[in-house]
């Protein structure tokens, strides 16, 4: 990991491939877009990607090393202020009970970094880690892995990868199963429940049977790692006489939690999970204490602690983490004066909800929003970084026309057991807004790596 690493231009890995191969890859993707994106989550009714983003393997490795170190620094910043999950919750001003299944006496241990996915945009050619998702409930992984491997299969069928120094990023789903098995110390054939909240907001969750059927390939994939996976709504879980969690008619040995602990819908099934955890009969990947590490106030702590850190860590934070402070009354004058260069965000928010981008608002609307955020509490003020744009190729669903457009994008590398794997790319589309999230029609894919 080099704090002064020279990041290659965004399009370099793609344009470095022979033109004839690039033309053939776009044509193949445009012709097979229905196959590539079948069953994948999106709200976009107009566009599909005709190819995946391409990165150099060296740059991807460097990015993962940076992200791993920043995650460690976040945990260290929390440990300087709190010993337990309960102490951290109170410091973050998270209401009691909001983070479900939280053991307030749990120490802030290294195991809380079993799963994380930073959200990274490139600004001025340099990665900017705008937020950190530290938890097992990391969305987009199935979509990213499925799409990139469908692209790779398509290219192999057409001989497009023959002799070409390109490959899909390592399977993040494989690495997650390795982390689940190794972190929990599971025996061969352990029965593990993958529980989801089907009352949450995500495309397809309104039809649980179909959604579970779409996820069914995960069962075979888990089996390769010695895991007997059962997928079910969290609301259907129960307890047996021995306080063991029962899912799908039988007890399970462990839980893979794929629901967000502060937004999960209350149910008898969730109560059953709480009962098994309290009885000590349910190893869980991962503890909901990890969710507290995702709070964006931790970014303000990174900056506040700069004088305490070695020079190499200071350099990483200054280069890759946007300057962040808690949005309190003493920041009002700065917020109003620096509107064009600032963003206000809920510290515990996600999916772009409640985000105020100063340069996109009138002075009156910005001031009203900032004052309301200060009154409400629990918000941060962060330096604005404009997302770079890169050329991508798209197919228009209605006409089949292929279009190249400069669009914003972001990357979200997944690290499980502190081991890098694949990444989710959120790619804008022709004419899109700058905020990149699923609800605004962003297109999801994995990434192709070149050596």
XYZ file of C-alpha atoms in Angstrom:
451
model
C 0.000 0.000 0.000
C 1.535 3.259 -1.194
C 0.058 6.581 0.075
C 1.421 8.231 -3.074
C 0.167 5.603 -5.517
C -0.434 7.050 -8.980
C -3.938 6.022 -9.999
C -4.371 5.198 -13.699
C -6.984 7.156 -15.701
C -10.478 5.659 -15.392
C -10.689 4.496 -19.010
C -7.115 3.250 -19.325
C -7.757 -0.434 -18.577
C -10.584 -0.525 -21.153
C -8.850 1.431 -23.892
C -5.723 -0.653 -23.337
C -7.534 -3.656 -24.814
C -7.349 -4.128 -28.598
C -10.015 -2.110 -30.413
C -11.369 -5.165 -32.215
C -11.908 -6.954 -28.896
C -13.607 -3.924 -27.386
C -15.959 -3.638 -30.345
C -16.818 -7.337 -30.130
C -17.395 -7.193 -26.359
C -19.810 -4.256 -26.656
C -21.692 -5.928 -29.512
C -21.982 -9.175 -27.549
C -23.217 -7.387 -24.431
C -25.742 -5.322 -26.372
C -27.163 -8.419 -28.043
C -27.363 -10.427 -24.800
C -28.427 -7.765 -22.289
C -31.606 -9.642 -21.334
C -29.607 -12.734 -20.470
C -26.959 -10.732 -18.594
C -29.400 -8.793 -16.409
C -32.237 -11.310 -16.067
C -33.572 -11.223 -12.497
C -31.139 -8.517 -11.382
C -32.237 -5.577 -9.253
C -32.933 -2.286 -11.035
C -35.542 0.423 -11.326
C -34.212 1.551 -14.709
C -36.716 0.989 -17.525
C -34.683 2.587 -20.331
C -31.038 1.517 -20.238
C -28.818 -1.519 -19.694
C -25.034 -1.740 -19.742
C -23.490 -3.159 -22.897
C -20.269 -4.025 -21.037
C -18.869 -4.000 -17.495
C -16.360 -1.472 -16.137
C -12.736 -2.574 -16.502
C -9.946 -1.914 -13.975
C -6.311 -2.910 -13.798
C -5.643 -5.644 -11.265
C -2.878 -3.541 -9.696
C -5.187 -0.578 -9.088
C -7.891 -2.869 -7.684
C -5.414 -4.471 -5.277
C -4.193 -1.048 -4.125
C -7.770 0.118 -3.595
C -8.581 -2.901 -1.444
C -5.463 -2.415 0.674
C -6.381 1.220 1.283
C -9.970 0.296 2.172
C -8.820 -2.418 4.564
C -6.551 -0.028 6.441
C -9.227 2.657 6.693
C -11.610 0.083 8.215
C -9.019 -0.741 10.870
C -8.563 2.957 11.612
C -12.329 3.364 12.067
C -12.385 0.553 14.620
C -9.366 2.035 16.411
C -11.044 5.470 16.555
C -14.108 3.872 18.152
C -11.967 1.949 20.645
C -10.272 5.146 21.755
C -13.699 6.351 22.865
C -15.613 3.238 23.934
C -14.977 -0.262 25.274
C -18.330 -1.854 24.486
C -21.107 -1.684 21.926
C -23.355 0.016 24.461
C -20.818 2.750 25.197
C -20.336 3.323 21.456
C -24.092 3.481 20.855
C -24.476 6.182 23.481
C -21.540 8.197 22.110
C -23.080 8.053 18.635
C -26.408 9.148 20.122
C -28.182 6.127 18.611
C -31.467 5.573 20.483
C -31.677 2.496 22.679
C -33.378 -0.339 20.824
C -32.914 1.171 17.362
C -30.141 -1.317 16.521
C -31.928 -4.630 16.911
C -30.226 -7.659 18.490
C -27.482 -5.461 19.973
C -25.582 -6.844 22.972
C -24.630 -3.667 24.803
C -21.917 -5.457 26.802
C -20.127 -6.820 23.723
C -16.524 -5.563 23.531
C -15.398 -3.731 20.394
C -13.309 -6.630 19.091
C -11.459 -7.320 15.841
C -14.170 -9.753 14.728
C -16.479 -6.818 14.008
C -14.473 -6.330 10.812
C -15.595 -9.664 9.335
C -17.532 -7.988 6.516
C -17.367 -4.524 5.007
C -17.949 -2.654 1.785
C -16.803 0.950 1.372
C -18.496 3.181 -1.203
C -15.818 4.757 -3.361
C -16.134 7.409 -6.035
C -13.253 8.789 -8.032
C -12.738 12.530 -7.891
C -9.869 14.150 -9.747
C -8.649 10.664 -10.589
C -8.235 9.648 -6.925
C -10.520 7.332 -4.910
C -12.698 9.071 -2.352
C -14.236 6.743 0.265
C -17.470 8.619 0.904
C -18.870 6.120 3.402
C -18.262 2.720 4.960
C -20.743 -0.140 5.238
C -19.477 -2.426 7.994
C -21.936 -5.280 8.538
C -23.075 -8.584 7.047
C -26.157 -6.966 5.468
C -24.260 -5.696 2.431
C -26.545 -5.344 -0.550
C -25.694 -5.760 -4.209
C -23.297 -8.675 -3.869
C -25.449 -11.266 -5.602
C -26.149 -8.856 -8.465
C -22.492 -7.874 -8.893
C -21.205 -11.445 -8.875
C -23.943 -12.790 -11.133
C -23.668 -10.063 -13.767
C -19.867 -10.130 -14.093
C -19.763 -13.910 -14.374
C -22.522 -13.846 -16.991
C -20.449 -11.358 -18.968
C -17.385 -13.598 -18.583
C -19.337 -16.682 -19.724
C -20.649 -14.769 -22.746
C -17.161 -13.622 -23.711
C -15.735 -17.142 -23.304
C -18.477 -18.615 -25.479
C -17.487 -16.197 -28.231
C -13.758 -16.681 -27.726
C -13.310 -13.068 -26.677
C -11.149 -13.854 -23.648
C -8.788 -16.145 -25.595
C -5.354 -14.633 -25.156
C -6.821 -11.487 -23.621
C -5.364 -10.454 -20.214
C -8.821 -9.974 -18.672
C -10.858 -11.865 -16.072
C -13.756 -11.212 -13.732
C -12.892 -10.031 -10.225
C -12.772 -12.895 -7.679
C -16.183 -14.105 -6.533
C -17.294 -12.093 -3.525
C -19.971 -14.714 -2.818
C -17.323 -17.446 -2.572
C -15.202 -15.360 -0.224
C -18.219 -14.540 1.933
C -18.939 -18.240 2.457
C -15.278 -18.802 3.355
C -15.523 -15.983 5.904
C -18.789 -17.317 7.360
C -17.296 -20.790 7.755
C -13.963 -19.651 9.181
C -15.224 -16.777 11.369
C -17.846 -18.949 13.063
C -15.660 -22.089 13.105
C -18.388 -24.179 11.484
C -18.049 -27.940 11.037
C -18.511 -29.575 7.639
C -22.192 -29.686 6.678
C -23.306 -27.052 9.196
C -26.875 -25.895 8.590
C -26.835 -22.100 8.200
C -29.892 -19.880 7.835
C -29.718 -16.925 5.457
C -32.494 -14.676 6.766
C -33.829 -11.609 4.951
C -36.475 -9.012 5.732
C -38.996 -9.277 2.889
C -40.804 -6.168 4.109
C -37.749 -4.022 3.316
C -37.464 -1.766 0.274
C -35.603 -3.574 -2.515
C -36.724 -4.615 -5.991
C -38.372 -8.047 -5.930
C -38.913 -8.420 -2.184
C -42.664 -8.106 -2.663
C -42.589 -11.650 -4.115
C -40.648 -13.758 -1.564
C -41.085 -17.087 -3.372
C -39.671 -15.761 -6.629
C -36.887 -13.884 -4.850
C -35.812 -16.985 -2.931
C -35.910 -18.991 -6.158
C -33.612 -16.413 -7.785
C -31.223 -16.766 -4.833
C -31.336 -20.572 -4.962
C -27.940 -20.900 -6.751
C -26.414 -19.736 -3.477
C -27.402 -23.057 -1.917
C -25.205 -25.018 -4.329
C -22.449 -22.433 -4.019
C -22.474 -22.673 -0.195
C -22.285 -26.457 -0.364
C -18.847 -26.210 -1.981
C -17.662 -24.624 1.260
C -19.234 -27.171 3.567
C -22.349 -25.129 4.354
C -25.928 -26.400 4.140
C -27.674 -23.097 3.399
C -31.394 -22.483 3.939
C -32.872 -19.182 2.699
C -35.982 -17.788 4.379
C -37.772 -14.637 5.565
C -36.680 -13.667 9.082
C -40.370 -13.507 10.037
C -40.680 -17.311 9.624
C -38.013 -18.251 12.200
C -38.934 -19.924 15.481
C -37.427 -21.535 18.602
C -37.380 -25.146 19.745
C -37.445 -26.315 23.362
C -33.685 -25.982 23.610
C -33.802 -22.325 22.515
C -32.283 -23.221 19.155
C -33.359 -21.252 16.103
C -35.650 -23.204 13.793
C -35.818 -22.308 10.098
C -37.433 -24.364 7.364
C -38.701 -26.938 9.843
C -35.393 -27.788 11.518
C -32.828 -26.215 13.880
C -29.892 -24.330 12.385
C -26.287 -24.232 13.537
C -25.675 -20.586 12.672
C -27.230 -17.453 11.158
C -26.058 -15.435 8.180
C -27.848 -12.141 8.840
C -28.738 -10.339 5.619
C -31.152 -7.818 7.127
C -30.269 -4.318 8.302
C -30.438 -4.145 12.108
C -31.899 -0.635 12.350
C -34.558 -1.104 9.659
C -35.663 -4.720 10.080
C -39.420 -5.178 10.495
C -40.428 -6.408 13.987
C -41.844 -9.949 13.940
C -42.135 -13.125 15.972
C -39.255 -14.473 13.862
C -37.014 -11.599 14.881
C -37.954 -12.248 18.507
C -36.935 -15.877 17.983
C -33.510 -14.786 16.702
C -33.128 -12.565 19.779
C -34.082 -15.479 22.019
C -31.512 -17.819 20.462
C -28.793 -15.175 20.709
C -29.608 -14.535 24.359
C -29.473 -18.290 25.054
C -26.058 -18.539 23.410
C -27.205 -21.166 20.914
C -26.837 -19.114 17.714
C -23.494 -18.056 16.232
C -24.267 -15.100 13.938
C -22.447 -13.582 10.986
C -22.099 -10.808 12.021
C -22.835 -9.199 15.366
C -25.053 -6.130 15.013
C -22.427 -4.177 16.955
C -20.603 -4.014 13.609
C -23.403 -1.816 12.282
C -22.387 0.951 14.698
C -19.003 1.133 12.965
C -20.816 2.274 9.818
C -22.033 5.455 11.498
C -20.588 8.406 9.569
C -19.689 10.261 12.748
C -16.750 7.847 12.838
C -15.349 9.777 9.871
C -15.289 12.928 11.985
C -13.375 10.980 14.636
C -10.783 9.900 12.054
C -10.083 13.543 11.247
C -10.165 14.647 14.883
C -7.585 11.960 15.764
C -5.087 12.807 13.005
C -2.433 14.125 15.462
C -2.497 10.763 17.259
C -1.729 8.697 14.154
C 1.496 7.728 12.375
C 2.337 9.814 9.336
C 1.427 7.014 6.909
C -2.098 6.752 8.337
C -2.506 10.527 8.352
C -1.603 10.549 4.664
C -4.202 7.859 3.889
C -6.981 9.753 5.645
C -6.097 13.079 4.074
C -5.980 11.569 0.587
C -8.898 9.144 0.631
C -11.407 10.214 3.315
C -13.417 13.422 2.748
C -13.010 15.934 5.573
C -15.895 15.390 7.987
C -17.205 17.014 11.170
C -20.343 16.580 13.247
C -23.005 19.034 12.069
C -23.684 21.012 15.227
C -24.668 24.628 15.895
C -21.039 25.772 15.979
C -20.670 24.661 12.338
C -23.583 26.739 11.021
C -21.546 29.729 9.839
C -19.023 27.484 8.106
C -21.818 25.479 6.471
C -23.495 28.598 5.079
C -20.267 30.195 3.869
C -18.988 27.031 2.200
C -22.253 25.818 0.675
C -20.798 25.004 -2.759
C -18.143 22.712 -1.272
C -20.158 20.880 1.374
C -22.625 18.032 1.821
C -24.826 17.370 4.859
C -25.767 13.764 5.637
C -27.546 11.798 8.356
C -24.776 10.018 10.252
C -26.778 6.801 10.396
C -28.471 7.083 6.991
C -28.131 5.115 3.779
C -29.330 4.969 0.152
C -28.980 8.741 -0.216
C -31.933 9.538 2.060
C -31.694 12.966 3.675
C -28.492 13.962 1.848
C -28.166 17.696 1.091
C -25.708 18.661 -1.654
C -24.925 22.339 -1.241
C -24.146 23.212 -4.853
C -27.407 21.666 -6.047
C -29.612 23.813 -3.784
C -30.598 27.447 -3.496
C -29.059 29.385 -0.614
C -32.432 29.495 1.156
C -33.095 25.774 0.776
C -29.556 24.920 1.929
C -29.815 27.114 5.013
C -33.235 25.708 5.895
C -31.976 22.158 5.428
C -28.820 22.683 7.443
C -30.691 24.360 10.306
C -33.205 21.507 10.351
C -30.369 18.964 10.387
C -28.708 20.750 13.316
C -31.996 20.826 15.238
C -32.631 17.141 14.537
C -29.097 16.091 15.483
C -27.260 13.055 14.206
C -25.903 14.634 11.008
C -22.451 15.281 9.596
C -20.955 17.987 7.402
C -18.627 16.616 4.750
C -16.474 18.095 2.031
C -18.075 17.681 -1.403
C -16.166 15.663 -3.999
C -17.467 15.741 -7.540
C -17.578 12.297 -9.122
C -15.412 11.854 -12.189
C -17.149 10.698 -15.336
C -15.969 7.885 -17.541
C -17.108 6.635 -20.954
C -19.405 3.610 -20.776
C -21.430 1.744 -23.381
C -25.188 1.237 -23.079
C -28.016 -0.402 -24.955
C -31.355 1.380 -25.129
C -34.007 -1.170 -24.212
C -36.735 0.100 -26.525
C -34.673 0.502 -29.712
C -31.672 -1.784 -29.187
C -29.408 1.139 -30.081
C -25.912 1.164 -28.586
C -24.795 4.476 -27.069
C -21.502 5.620 -25.531
C -21.817 8.286 -22.836
C -19.670 9.883 -20.133
C -21.355 8.974 -16.834
C -20.616 9.122 -13.100
C -19.821 5.853 -11.382
C -18.723 4.448 -8.047
C -17.097 1.251 -6.816
C -17.846 -0.766 -3.717
C -15.207 -3.446 -3.057
C -16.232 -6.256 -0.704
C -13.848 -7.542 1.947
C -14.850 -10.599 3.979
C -12.578 -11.851 6.734
C -10.394 -8.869 5.735
C -9.795 -10.577 2.381
C -10.506 -8.733 -0.861
C -12.837 -10.296 -3.411
C -15.130 -8.702 -5.987
C -16.762 -5.311 -6.214
C -20.102 -3.727 -6.989
C -19.992 -0.998 -9.612
C -22.807 1.548 -9.590
C -22.894 3.075 -13.044
C -24.937 6.076 -14.104
C -26.747 6.210 -17.432
C -27.103 8.829 -20.185
C -28.642 11.961 -18.698
C -28.616 10.707 -15.092
C -28.212 12.775 -11.933
C -25.017 12.626 -9.915
C -26.391 10.755 -6.872
C -25.793 7.067 -7.524
C -28.211 4.732 -5.807
C -30.603 2.008 -6.821
C -33.744 4.067 -6.273
C -32.556 6.610 -8.863
C -32.082 4.058 -11.639
C -28.381 3.329 -11.238
C -27.155 0.202 -13.056
C -25.367 -2.521 -11.066
C -22.594 -4.822 -12.234
C -19.337 -6.415 -11.164
C -15.969 -5.501 -12.622
C -13.536 -7.010 -15.112
C -9.824 -6.907 -14.249
C -6.911 -6.663 -16.657
C -3.347 -7.702 -15.871
